mmCIF file of C-alpha atoms in Angstrom:
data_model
loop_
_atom_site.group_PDB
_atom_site.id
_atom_site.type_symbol
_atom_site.label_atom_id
_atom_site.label_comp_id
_atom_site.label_asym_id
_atom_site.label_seq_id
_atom_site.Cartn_x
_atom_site.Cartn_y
_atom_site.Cartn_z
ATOM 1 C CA UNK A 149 -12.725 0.239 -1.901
ATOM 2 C CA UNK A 150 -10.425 2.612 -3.983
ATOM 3 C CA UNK A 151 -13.427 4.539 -5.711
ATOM 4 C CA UNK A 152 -15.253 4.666 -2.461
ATOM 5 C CA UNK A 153 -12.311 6.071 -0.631
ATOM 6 C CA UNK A 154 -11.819 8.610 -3.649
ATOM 7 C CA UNK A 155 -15.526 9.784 -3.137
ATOM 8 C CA UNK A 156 -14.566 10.023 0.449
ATOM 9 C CA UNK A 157 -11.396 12.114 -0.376
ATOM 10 C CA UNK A 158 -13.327 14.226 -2.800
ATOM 11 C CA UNK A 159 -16.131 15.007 -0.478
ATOM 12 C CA UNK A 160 -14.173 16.385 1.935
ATOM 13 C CA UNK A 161 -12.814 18.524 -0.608
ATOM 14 C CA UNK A 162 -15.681 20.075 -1.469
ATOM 15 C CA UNK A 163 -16.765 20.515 2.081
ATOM 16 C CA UNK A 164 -14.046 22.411 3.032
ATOM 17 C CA UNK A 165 -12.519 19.759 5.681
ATOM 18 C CA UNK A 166 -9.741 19.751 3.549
ATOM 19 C CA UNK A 167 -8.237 22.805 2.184
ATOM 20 C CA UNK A 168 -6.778 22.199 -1.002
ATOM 21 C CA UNK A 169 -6.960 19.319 -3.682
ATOM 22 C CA UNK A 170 -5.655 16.136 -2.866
ATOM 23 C CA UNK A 171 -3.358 13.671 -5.281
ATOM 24 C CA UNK A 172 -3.910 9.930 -5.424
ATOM 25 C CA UNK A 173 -1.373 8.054 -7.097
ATOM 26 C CA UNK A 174 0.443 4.592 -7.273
ATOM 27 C CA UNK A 175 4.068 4.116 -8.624
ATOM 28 C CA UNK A 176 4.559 0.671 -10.611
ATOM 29 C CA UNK A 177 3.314 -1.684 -8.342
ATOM 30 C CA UNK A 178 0.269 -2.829 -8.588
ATOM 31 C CA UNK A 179 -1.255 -6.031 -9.693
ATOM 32 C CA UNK A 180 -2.551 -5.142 -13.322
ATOM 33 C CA UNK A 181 0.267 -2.484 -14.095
ATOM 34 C CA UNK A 182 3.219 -4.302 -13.893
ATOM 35 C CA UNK A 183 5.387 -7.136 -16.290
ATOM 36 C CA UNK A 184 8.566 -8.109 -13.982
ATOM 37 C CA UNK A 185 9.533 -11.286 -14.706
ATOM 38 C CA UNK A 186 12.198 -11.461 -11.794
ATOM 39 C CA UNK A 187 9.738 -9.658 -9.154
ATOM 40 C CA UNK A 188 6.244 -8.750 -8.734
ATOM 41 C CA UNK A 189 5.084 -10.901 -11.683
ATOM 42 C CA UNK A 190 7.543 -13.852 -11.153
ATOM 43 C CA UNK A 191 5.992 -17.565 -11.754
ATOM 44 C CA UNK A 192 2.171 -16.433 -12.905
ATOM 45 C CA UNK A 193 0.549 -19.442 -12.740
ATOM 46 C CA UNK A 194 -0.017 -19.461 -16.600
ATOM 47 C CA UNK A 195 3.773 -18.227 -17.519
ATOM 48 C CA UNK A 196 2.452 -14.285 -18.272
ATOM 49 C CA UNK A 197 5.236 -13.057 -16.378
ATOM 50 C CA UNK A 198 6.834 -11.313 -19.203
ATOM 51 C CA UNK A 199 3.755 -10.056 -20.895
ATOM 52 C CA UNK A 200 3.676 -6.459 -21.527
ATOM 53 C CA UNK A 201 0.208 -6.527 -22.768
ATOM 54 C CA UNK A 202 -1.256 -6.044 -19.191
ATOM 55 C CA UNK A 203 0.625 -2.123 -18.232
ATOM 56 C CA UNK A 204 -0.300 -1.420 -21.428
ATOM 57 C CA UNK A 205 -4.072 -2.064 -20.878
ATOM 58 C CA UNK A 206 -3.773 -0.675 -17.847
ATOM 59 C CA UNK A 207 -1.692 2.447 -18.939
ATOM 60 C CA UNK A 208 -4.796 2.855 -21.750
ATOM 61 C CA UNK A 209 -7.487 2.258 -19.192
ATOM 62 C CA UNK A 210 -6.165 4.670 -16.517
ATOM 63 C CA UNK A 211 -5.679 7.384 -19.695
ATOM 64 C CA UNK A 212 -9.322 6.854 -21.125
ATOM 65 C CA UNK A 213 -11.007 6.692 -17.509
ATOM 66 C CA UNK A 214 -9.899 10.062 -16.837
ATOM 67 C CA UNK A 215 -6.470 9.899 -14.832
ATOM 68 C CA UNK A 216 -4.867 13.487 -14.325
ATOM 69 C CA UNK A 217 -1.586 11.921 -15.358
ATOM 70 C CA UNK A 218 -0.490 8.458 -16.455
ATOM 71 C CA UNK A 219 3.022 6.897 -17.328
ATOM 72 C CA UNK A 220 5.029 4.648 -18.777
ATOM 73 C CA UNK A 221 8.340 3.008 -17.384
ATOM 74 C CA UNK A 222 10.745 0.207 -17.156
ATOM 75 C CA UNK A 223 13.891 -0.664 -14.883
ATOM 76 C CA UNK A 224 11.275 -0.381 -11.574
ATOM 77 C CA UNK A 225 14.043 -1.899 -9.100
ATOM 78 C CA UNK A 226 15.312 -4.604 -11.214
ATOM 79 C CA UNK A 227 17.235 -2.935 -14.306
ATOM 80 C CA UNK A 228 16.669 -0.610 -17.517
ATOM 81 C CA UNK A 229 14.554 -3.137 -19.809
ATOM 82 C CA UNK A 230 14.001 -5.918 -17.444
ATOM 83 C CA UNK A 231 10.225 -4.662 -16.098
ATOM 84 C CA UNK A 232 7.754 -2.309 -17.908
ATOM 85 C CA UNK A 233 5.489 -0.748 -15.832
ATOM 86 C CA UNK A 234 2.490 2.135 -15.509
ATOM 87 C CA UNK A 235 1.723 4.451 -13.324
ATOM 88 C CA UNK A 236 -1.350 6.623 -12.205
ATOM 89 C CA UNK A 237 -2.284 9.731 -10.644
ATOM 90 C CA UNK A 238 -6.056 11.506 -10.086
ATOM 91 C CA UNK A 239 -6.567 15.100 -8.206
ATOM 92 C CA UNK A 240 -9.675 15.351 -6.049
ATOM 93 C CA UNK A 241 -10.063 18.548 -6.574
ATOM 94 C CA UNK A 242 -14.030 18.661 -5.040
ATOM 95 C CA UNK A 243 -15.774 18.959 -8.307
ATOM 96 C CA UNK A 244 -18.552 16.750 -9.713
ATOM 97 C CA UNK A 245 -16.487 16.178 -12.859
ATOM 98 C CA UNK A 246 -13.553 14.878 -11.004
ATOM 99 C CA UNK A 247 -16.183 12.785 -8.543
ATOM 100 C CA UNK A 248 -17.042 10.996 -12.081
ATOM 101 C CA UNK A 249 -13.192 10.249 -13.148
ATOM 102 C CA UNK A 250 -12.051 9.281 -9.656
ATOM 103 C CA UNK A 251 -15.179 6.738 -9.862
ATOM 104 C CA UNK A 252 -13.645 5.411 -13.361
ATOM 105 C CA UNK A 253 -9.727 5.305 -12.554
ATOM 106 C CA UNK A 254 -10.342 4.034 -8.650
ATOM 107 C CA UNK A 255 -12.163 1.375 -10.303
ATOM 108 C CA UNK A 256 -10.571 0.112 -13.452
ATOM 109 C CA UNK A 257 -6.993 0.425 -12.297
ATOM 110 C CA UNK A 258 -7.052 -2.338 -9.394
ATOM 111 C CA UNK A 259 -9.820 -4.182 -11.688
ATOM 112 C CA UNK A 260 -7.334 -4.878 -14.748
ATOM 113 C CA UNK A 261 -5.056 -6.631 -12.171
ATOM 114 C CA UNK A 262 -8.085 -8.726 -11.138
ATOM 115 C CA UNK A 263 -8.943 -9.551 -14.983
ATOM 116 C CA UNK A 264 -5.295 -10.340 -15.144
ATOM 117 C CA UNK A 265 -5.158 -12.950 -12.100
ATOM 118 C CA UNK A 266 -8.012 -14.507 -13.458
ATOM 119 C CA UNK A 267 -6.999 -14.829 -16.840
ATOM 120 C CA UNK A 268 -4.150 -16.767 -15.555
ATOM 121 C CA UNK A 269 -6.210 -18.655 -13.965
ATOM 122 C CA UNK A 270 -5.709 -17.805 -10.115
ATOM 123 C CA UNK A 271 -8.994 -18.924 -8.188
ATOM 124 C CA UNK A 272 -9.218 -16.350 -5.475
ATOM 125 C CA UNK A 273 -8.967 -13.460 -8.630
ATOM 126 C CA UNK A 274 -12.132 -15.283 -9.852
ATOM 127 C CA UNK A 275 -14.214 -15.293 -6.616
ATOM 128 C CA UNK A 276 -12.979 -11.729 -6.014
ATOM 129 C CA UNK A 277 -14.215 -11.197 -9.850
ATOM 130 C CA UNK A 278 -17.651 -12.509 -8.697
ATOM 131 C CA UNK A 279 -17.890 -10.732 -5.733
ATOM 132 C CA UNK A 280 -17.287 -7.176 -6.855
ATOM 133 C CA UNK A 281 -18.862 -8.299 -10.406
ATOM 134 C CA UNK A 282 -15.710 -6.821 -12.575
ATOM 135 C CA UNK A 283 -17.118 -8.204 -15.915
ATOM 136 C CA UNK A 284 -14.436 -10.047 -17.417
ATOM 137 C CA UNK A 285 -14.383 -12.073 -20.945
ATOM 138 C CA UNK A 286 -13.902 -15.550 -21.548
#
């Protein structure tokens, strides 16, 4: 629903019903961005809640997918060093080349936290995984 909203966004862009570029972004919260132990991630159903591996993926997928800015935190609400966290942004700027890259980021970004939900082993991840058939390894 991201990407298709991005199209959307772009489209209107380069029709002229909007005037000037737009910005899509997202902070720290989001399901495959974020390792806070004490909040968002609190009690994964396989203990992951610490793991920084999964804003790290998701930092690296955002960056190779074409994101016009991506970054890197901790603290997010509940202390320096207690959370790491990454963050997106992608322009819709109208073009075809940006129509490509708002494709890739809309669509990897909420995916990783779908791989993530079903690598812990959360049941509704995995029917969503089916559903919108993210590919994700055994």
């Amino acid at each position: 629903e991201r990407a298709e909203f991005g199209m959307i966004i772009n489209n209107m862009v380069k029709n002229g019903k909007i005037k000037a570029p737009i910005v899509i972004g997202r902070d720290h919260l989001d399901c495959g961005s974020v390792a806070s132990p004490n909040r968002e991630t609190e009690d994964m159903r396989d203990g992951s809640d610490a793991i920084a591996d999964w804003p790290l993926i998701n930092f690296a997928l955002n960056s190779i997918a074409g994101a016009s800015w991506v970054s890197f935190h901790h603290g997010g609400g509940v202390g320096i060093g207690n959370s790491l966290h990454a963050g997106m942004v992608i322009v819709a700027d109208g073009t075809r080349e940006r129509e490509k890259r708002l494709e890739r980021v809309l669509t990897v970004d909420p995916g990783i936290g779908i791989a993530r939900h079903v690598d812990a082993g959360y049941e509704r991840a995995k029917d969503i995984a089916i559903k919108k058939e993210i590919k994700i390894p055994d």
